[in-house]
Amino acid sequence: AQKITQTQPGMFVQEKEAVTLDCTYDTSDPSYGLFWYKQPSSGEMIFLIYQGSYDQQNATEGRYSLNFQKARKSANLVISASQLGDSAMYFCAMREGARGSTLGRLYFGRGTQLTVWP
Amino acid sequence: NAGVTQTPKFQVLKTGQSMTLQCAQDMNHNSMYWYRQDPGMGLRLIYYSASEGTTDKGEVPNGYNVSRLNKREFSLRLESAAPSQTSVYFCASSETGLNTEAFFGQGTRLTVV
């Protein structure tokens, strides 16, 4: 089973609007961390935001926020006031913290291609 | 700030040839990773090294070997390249810990013909 599921292969949003990119995860580990990365067309991987499983509040970093719903095992990325430069591939990732066999590994989803139009 | 450096950036191999992808980080990180990225498949973990001298298989290790030469360097070897190994390869590193972000190299675009 996939540890990270991103069900939206592509999303479109108009400039200045908000957009939500979905991510669900699968783990039985009580301790885990969730990450979002951005990959522009140039190919580099850019870290955006982190949420820990024990964090009480949703993480925010500038225009990025993470809508963390632990019971639903979802960690959706919300981008407010979209900009043309936000057009990129976005990846959700998870690291488990306590189970020995997968300790430390960072697993990625298949990504969502976001296109921001003027 | 070099960060994570991968070489080469591009490579074309013939089926059956071997090659080693080099990766070095200058951030004193314990953990290092090799991923492959294929269209529609996201990043899949090939091998992982939690510390110098240790390596573990990831999701797609078949056809690859790795070597954690020292704390800085983590190489990926294709002994007998196959067209199915055509991909973009990323090396990454991170501090030990749950909340530590991974830093990525620029990627190696490998084509096996």
mmCIF file of C-alpha atoms in Angstrom:
data_model
loop_
_atom_site.group_PDB
_atom_site.id
_atom_site.type_symbol
_atom_site.label_atom_id
_atom_site.label_comp_id
_atom_site.label_asym_id
_atom_site.label_seq_id
_atom_site.Cartn_x
_atom_site.Cartn_y
_atom_site.Cartn_z
ATOM 1 C CA ALA A 1 0.000 0.000 0.000
ATOM 2 C CA GLN A 2 1.143 3.482 -0.748
ATOM 3 C CA LYS A 3 2.209 5.481 2.257
ATOM 4 C CA ILE A 4 1.385 8.805 0.605
ATOM 5 C CA THR A 5 -1.523 9.360 -1.765
ATOM 6 C CA GLN A 6 -2.005 12.487 -3.830
ATOM 7 C CA THR A 7 -5.200 12.045 -5.811
ATOM 8 C CA GLN A 8 -4.988 15.177 -7.951
ATOM 9 C CA PRO A 9 -2.604 14.741 -10.870
ATOM 10 C CA GLY A 10 -3.298 18.321 -11.956
ATOM 11 C CA MET A 11 -4.900 21.419 -10.502
ATOM 12 C CA PHE A 12 -5.638 24.809 -11.992
ATOM 13 C CA VAL A 13 -6.129 28.040 -10.105
ATOM 14 C CA GLN A 14 -6.472 31.649 -11.080
ATOM 15 C CA GLU A 15 -3.902 34.111 -9.869
ATOM 16 C CA LYS A 16 -4.682 35.585 -6.421
ATOM 17 C CA GLU A 17 -7.060 32.761 -5.566
ATOM 18 C CA ALA A 18 -6.419 30.110 -2.901
ATOM 19 C CA VAL A 19 -5.901 26.460 -3.784
ATOM 20 C CA THR A 20 -5.823 23.251 -1.758
ATOM 21 C CA LEU A 21 -3.650 20.306 -2.745
ATOM 22 C CA ASP A 22 -4.716 17.024 -1.202
ATOM 23 C CA CYS A 23 -2.525 14.511 0.580
ATOM 24 C CA THR A 24 -3.497 11.453 2.577
ATOM 25 C CA TYR A 25 -1.072 9.162 4.331
ATOM 26 C CA ASP A 26 -0.998 5.684 5.740
ATOM 27 C CA THR A 27 0.895 4.787 8.878
ATOM 28 C CA SER A 28 0.395 2.942 12.146
ATOM 29 C CA ASP A 29 3.314 4.764 13.687
ATOM 30 C CA PRO A 30 2.157 7.284 16.330
ATOM 31 C CA SER A 31 5.161 9.455 15.604
ATOM 32 C CA TYR A 32 5.608 10.834 12.111
ATOM 33 C CA GLY A 33 6.340 13.983 10.191
ATOM 34 C CA LEU A 34 4.738 15.341 7.063
ATOM 35 C CA PHE A 35 6.448 17.537 4.492
ATOM 36 C CA TRP A 36 5.540 19.407 1.352
ATOM 37 C CA TYR A 37 8.023 20.126 -1.417
ATOM 38 C CA LYS A 38 7.749 22.198 -4.582
ATOM 39 C CA GLN A 39 9.451 21.243 -7.827
ATOM 40 C CA PRO A 40 9.417 23.982 -10.488
ATOM 41 C CA SER A 41 10.055 23.165 -14.118
ATOM 42 C CA SER A 42 13.768 23.731 -13.524
ATOM 43 C CA GLY A 43 13.772 20.518 -11.502
ATOM 44 C CA GLU A 44 15.085 21.457 -8.078
ATOM 45 C CA MET A 45 13.267 20.326 -4.942
ATOM 46 C CA ILE A 46 12.263 23.128 -2.583
ATOM 47 C CA PHE A 47 11.088 22.444 0.958
ATOM 48 C CA LEU A 48 7.910 24.343 1.844
ATOM 49 C CA ILE A 49 6.418 23.288 5.152
ATOM 50 C CA TYR A 50 6.491 20.650 7.901
ATOM 51 C CA GLN A 51 3.876 19.228 10.275
ATOM 52 C CA GLY A 52 4.611 16.825 13.120
ATOM 53 C CA SER A 53 2.092 14.246 14.246
ATOM 54 C CA TYR A 54 2.083 15.672 17.767
ATOM 55 C CA ASP A 55 1.790 19.302 16.712
ATOM 56 C CA GLN A 56 -1.388 20.818 18.095
ATOM 57 C CA GLN A 57 -1.650 23.586 15.547
ATOM 58 C CA ASN A 58 -1.577 23.571 11.783
ATOM 59 C CA ALA A 59 1.765 24.634 10.355
ATOM 60 C CA THR A 60 2.020 27.901 8.431
ATOM 61 C CA GLU A 61 4.842 29.410 6.405
ATOM 62 C CA GLY A 62 3.958 32.643 4.697
ATOM 63 C CA ARG A 63 1.347 31.899 2.034
ATOM 64 C CA TYR A 64 1.549 28.169 2.736
ATOM 65 C CA SER A 65 -0.459 26.426 5.412
ATOM 66 C CA LEU A 66 -1.017 22.801 6.141
ATOM 67 C CA ASN A 67 -4.538 21.617 6.941
ATOM 68 C CA PHE A 68 -3.721 18.693 9.222
ATOM 69 C CA GLN A 69 -6.599 16.349 10.033
ATOM 70 C CA LYS A 70 -5.057 13.543 12.028
ATOM 71 C CA ALA A 71 -8.147 11.365 12.360
ATOM 72 C CA ARG A 72 -8.622 11.444 8.592
ATOM 73 C CA LYS A 73 -4.890 11.015 7.994
ATOM 74 C CA SER A 74 -4.831 13.979 5.690
ATOM 75 C CA ALA A 75 -2.311 16.791 5.350
ATOM 76 C CA ASN A 76 -3.531 19.133 2.666
ATOM 77 C CA LEU A 77 -1.438 22.057 1.494
ATOM 78 C CA VAL A 78 -3.232 25.374 1.168
ATOM 79 C CA ILE A 79 -1.652 28.087 -0.934
ATOM 80 C CA SER A 80 -3.259 31.467 -0.444
ATOM 81 C CA ALA A 81 -3.156 34.284 -2.991
ATOM 82 C CA SER A 82 -1.668 32.163 -5.759
ATOM 83 C CA GLN A 83 1.040 33.650 -7.926
ATOM 84 C CA LEU A 84 2.194 32.718 -11.410
ATOM 85 C CA GLY A 85 5.447 31.541 -9.872
ATOM 86 C CA ASP A 86 3.546 28.937 -7.862
ATOM 87 C CA SER A 87 3.079 26.883 -11.024
ATOM 88 C CA ALA A 88 5.040 23.716 -10.268
ATOM 89 C CA MET A 89 4.801 20.109 -9.181
ATOM 90 C CA TYR A 90 4.026 19.704 -5.483
ATOM 91 C CA PHE A 91 4.960 16.632 -3.487
ATOM 92 C CA CYS A 92 3.723 15.463 -0.117
ATOM 93 C CA ALA A 93 6.138 13.320 1.912
ATOM 94 C CA MET A 94 6.196 11.464 5.216
ATOM 95 C CA ARG A 95 8.832 10.225 7.602
ATOM 96 C CA GLU A 96 7.938 7.700 10.299
ATOM 97 C CA GLY A 97 9.632 8.012 13.639
ATOM 98 C CA ALA A 98 9.226 4.911 15.735
ATOM 99 C CA ARG A 99 8.913 1.729 13.663
ATOM 100 C CA GLY A 100 12.313 0.122 13.205
ATOM 101 C CA SER A 101 11.997 -1.161 9.663
ATOM 102 C CA THR A 102 11.217 2.171 8.084
ATOM 103 C CA LEU A 103 12.749 4.500 10.638
ATOM 104 C CA GLY A 104 14.110 7.623 9.061
ATOM 105 C CA ARG A 105 13.038 6.965 5.512
ATOM 106 C CA LEU A 106 11.279 9.781 3.682
ATOM 107 C CA TYR A 107 8.474 8.621 1.382
ATOM 108 C CA PHE A 108 6.918 10.754 -1.332
ATOM 109 C CA GLY A 109 3.598 10.813 -3.129
ATOM 110 C CA ARG A 110 3.170 10.994 -6.891
ATOM 111 C CA GLY A 111 2.728 14.723 -6.928
ATOM 112 C CA THR A 112 0.203 17.307 -8.109
ATOM 113 C CA GLN A 113 0.984 19.598 -11.029
ATOM 114 C CA LEU A 114 -0.358 23.053 -10.185
ATOM 115 C CA THR A 115 -0.933 25.584 -12.920
ATOM 116 C CA VAL A 116 -1.679 29.187 -12.007
ATOM 117 C CA TRP A 117 -3.297 31.213 -14.770
ATOM 118 C CA PRO A 118 -3.588 34.998 -15.008
ATOM 119 C CA ASN B 1 27.040 26.903 0.090
ATOM 120 C CA ALA B 2 27.346 23.815 -2.078
ATOM 121 C CA GLY B 3 24.748 21.736 -0.165
ATOM 122 C CA VAL B 4 24.240 18.455 -2.031
ATOM 123 C CA THR B 5 26.284 17.957 -5.186
ATOM 124 C CA GLN B 6 25.514 15.248 -7.695
ATOM 125 C CA THR B 7 27.535 14.236 -10.694
ATOM 126 C CA PRO B 8 27.012 13.858 -13.561
ATOM 127 C CA LYS B 9 24.010 15.998 -14.494
ATOM 128 C CA PHE B 10 23.313 14.062 -17.681
ATOM 129 C CA GLN B 11 24.324 10.607 -18.851
ATOM 130 C CA VAL B 12 23.474 8.304 -21.721
ATOM 131 C CA LEU B 13 24.304 4.628 -21.322
ATOM 132 C CA LYS B 14 23.941 1.620 -23.535
ATOM 133 C CA THR B 15 22.090 -1.370 -22.176
ATOM 134 C CA GLY B 16 24.442 -3.474 -20.103
ATOM 135 C CA GLN B 17 26.906 -0.712 -19.327
ATOM 136 C CA SER B 18 27.712 0.201 -15.759
ATOM 137 C CA MET B 19 28.100 3.546 -14.085
ATOM 138 C CA THR B 20 28.265 5.204 -10.694
ATOM 139 C CA LEU B 21 26.345 8.306 -9.720
ATOM 140 C CA GLN B 22 28.238 10.368 -7.211
ATOM 141 C CA CYS B 23 26.728 12.388 -4.395
ATOM 142 C CA ALA B 24 28.400 14.510 -1.746
ATOM 143 C CA GLN B 25 27.003 16.792 0.938
ATOM 144 C CA ASP B 26 28.803 19.381 2.984
ATOM 145 C CA MET B 27 26.212 19.862 5.744
ATOM 146 C CA ASN B 28 27.501 17.123 8.055
ATOM 147 C CA HIS B 29 24.234 15.225 7.732
ATOM 148 C CA ASN B 30 23.936 11.661 8.951
ATOM 149 C CA SER B 31 21.105 10.576 6.631
ATOM 150 C CA MET B 32 21.422 10.300 2.877
ATOM 151 C CA TYR B 33 18.998 9.071 0.238
ATOM 152 C CA TRP B 34 18.803 8.071 -3.391
ATOM 153 C CA TYR B 35 15.522 8.535 -5.256
ATOM 154 C CA ARG B 36 14.386 8.051 -8.800
ATOM 155 C CA GLN B 37 11.696 10.220 -10.369
ATOM 156 C CA ASP B 38 9.566 8.957 -13.196
ATOM 157 C CA PRO B 39 6.565 10.704 -14.783
ATOM 158 C CA GLY B 40 3.413 9.997 -12.808
ATOM 159 C CA MET B 41 5.286 8.012 -10.173
ATOM 160 C CA GLY B 42 6.649 10.739 -7.923
ATOM 161 C CA LEU B 43 9.934 10.138 -6.122
ATOM 162 C CA ARG B 44 10.611 6.560 -5.158
ATOM 163 C CA LEU B 45 13.246 5.671 -2.613
ATOM 164 C CA ILE B 46 15.973 3.412 -3.971
ATOM 165 C CA TYR B 47 18.325 3.248 -0.992
ATOM 166 C CA TYR B 48 18.725 5.004 2.290
ATOM 167 C CA SER B 49 21.683 5.454 4.615
ATOM 168 C CA ALA B 50 21.002 6.449 8.201
ATOM 169 C CA SER B 51 24.665 6.944 9.013
ATOM 170 C CA GLU B 52 28.156 6.261 7.765
ATOM 171 C CA GLY B 53 28.577 2.540 7.227
ATOM 172 C CA THR B 54 24.888 1.667 7.065
ATOM 173 C CA THR B 55 22.617 1.280 4.057
ATOM 174 C CA ASP B 56 19.081 -0.033 3.675
ATOM 175 C CA LYS B 57 16.897 -0.866 0.741
ATOM 176 C CA GLY B 58 14.031 1.414 -0.140
ATOM 177 C CA GLU B 59 11.031 0.824 -2.386
ATOM 178 C CA VAL B 60 12.833 0.050 -5.647
ATOM 179 C CA PRO B 61 16.355 -1.290 -4.950
ATOM 180 C CA ASN B 62 16.581 -3.937 -7.668
ATOM 181 C CA GLY B 63 19.339 -3.266 -10.167
ATOM 182 C CA TYR B 64 21.173 -0.833 -7.912
ATOM 183 C CA ASN B 65 23.912 -0.908 -5.333
ATOM 184 C CA VAL B 66 25.060 1.838 -3.019
ATOM 185 C CA SER B 67 28.098 2.712 -1.021
ATOM 186 C CA ARG B 68 28.303 5.121 1.885
ATOM 187 C CA LEU B 69 31.972 5.878 1.492
ATOM 188 C CA ASN B 70 32.118 8.282 4.425
ATOM 189 C CA LYS B 71 29.794 10.738 6.075
ATOM 190 C CA ARG B 72 29.895 13.078 3.091
ATOM 191 C CA GLU B 73 29.537 10.715 0.158
ATOM 192 C CA PHE B 74 26.844 8.288 -0.945
ATOM 193 C CA SER B 75 27.197 6.729 -4.373
ATOM 194 C CA LEU B 76 24.694 4.795 -6.475
ATOM 195 C CA ARG B 77 25.907 2.127 -8.886
ATOM 196 C CA LEU B 78 24.148 0.563 -11.821
ATOM 197 C CA GLU B 79 26.017 -2.645 -12.595
ATOM 198 C CA SER B 80 24.210 -3.514 -15.826
ATOM 199 C CA ALA B 81 21.974 -0.697 -16.981
ATOM 200 C CA ALA B 82 18.557 -1.462 -18.426
ATOM 201 C CA PRO B 83 16.155 0.818 -20.333
ATOM 202 C CA SER B 84 13.794 0.605 -17.321
ATOM 203 C CA GLN B 85 16.412 2.528 -15.362
ATOM 204 C CA THR B 86 15.966 5.573 -17.570
ATOM 205 C CA SER B 87 14.954 8.199 -15.032
ATOM 206 C CA VAL B 88 15.945 11.297 -13.145
ATOM 207 C CA TYR B 89 17.935 10.424 -10.043
ATOM 208 C CA PHE B 90 18.067 12.594 -6.961
ATOM 209 C CA CYS B 91 20.380 12.386 -4.013
ATOM 210 C CA ALA B 92 19.302 13.998 -0.764
ATOM 211 C CA SER B 93 20.560 14.394 2.769
ATOM 212 C CA SER B 94 19.125 15.369 6.125
ATOM 213 C CA GLU B 95 19.898 15.588 9.784
ATOM 214 C CA THR B 96 18.775 12.677 11.919
ATOM 215 C CA GLY B 97 15.332 13.349 13.299
ATOM 216 C CA LEU B 98 11.684 13.296 12.513
ATOM 217 C CA ASN B 99 11.272 16.943 11.597
ATOM 218 C CA THR B 100 14.387 17.490 9.564
ATOM 219 C CA GLU B 101 13.919 18.551 5.994
ATOM 220 C CA ALA B 102 15.801 16.788 3.251
ATOM 221 C CA PHE B 103 18.086 18.810 1.003
ATOM 222 C CA PHE B 104 18.277 17.670 -2.586
ATOM 223 C CA GLY B 105 20.887 17.690 -5.284
ATOM 224 C CA GLN B 106 20.107 19.031 -8.736
ATOM 225 C CA GLY B 107 19.389 15.593 -10.156
ATOM 226 C CA THR B 108 20.958 13.346 -12.782
ATOM 227 C CA ARG B 109 19.060 12.682 -15.969
ATOM 228 C CA LEU B 110 19.987 9.169 -17.079
ATOM 229 C CA THR B 111 18.958 7.638 -20.385
ATOM 230 C CA VAL B 112 19.620 3.977 -21.108
ATOM 231 C CA VAL B 113 19.334 3.049 -24.776
#
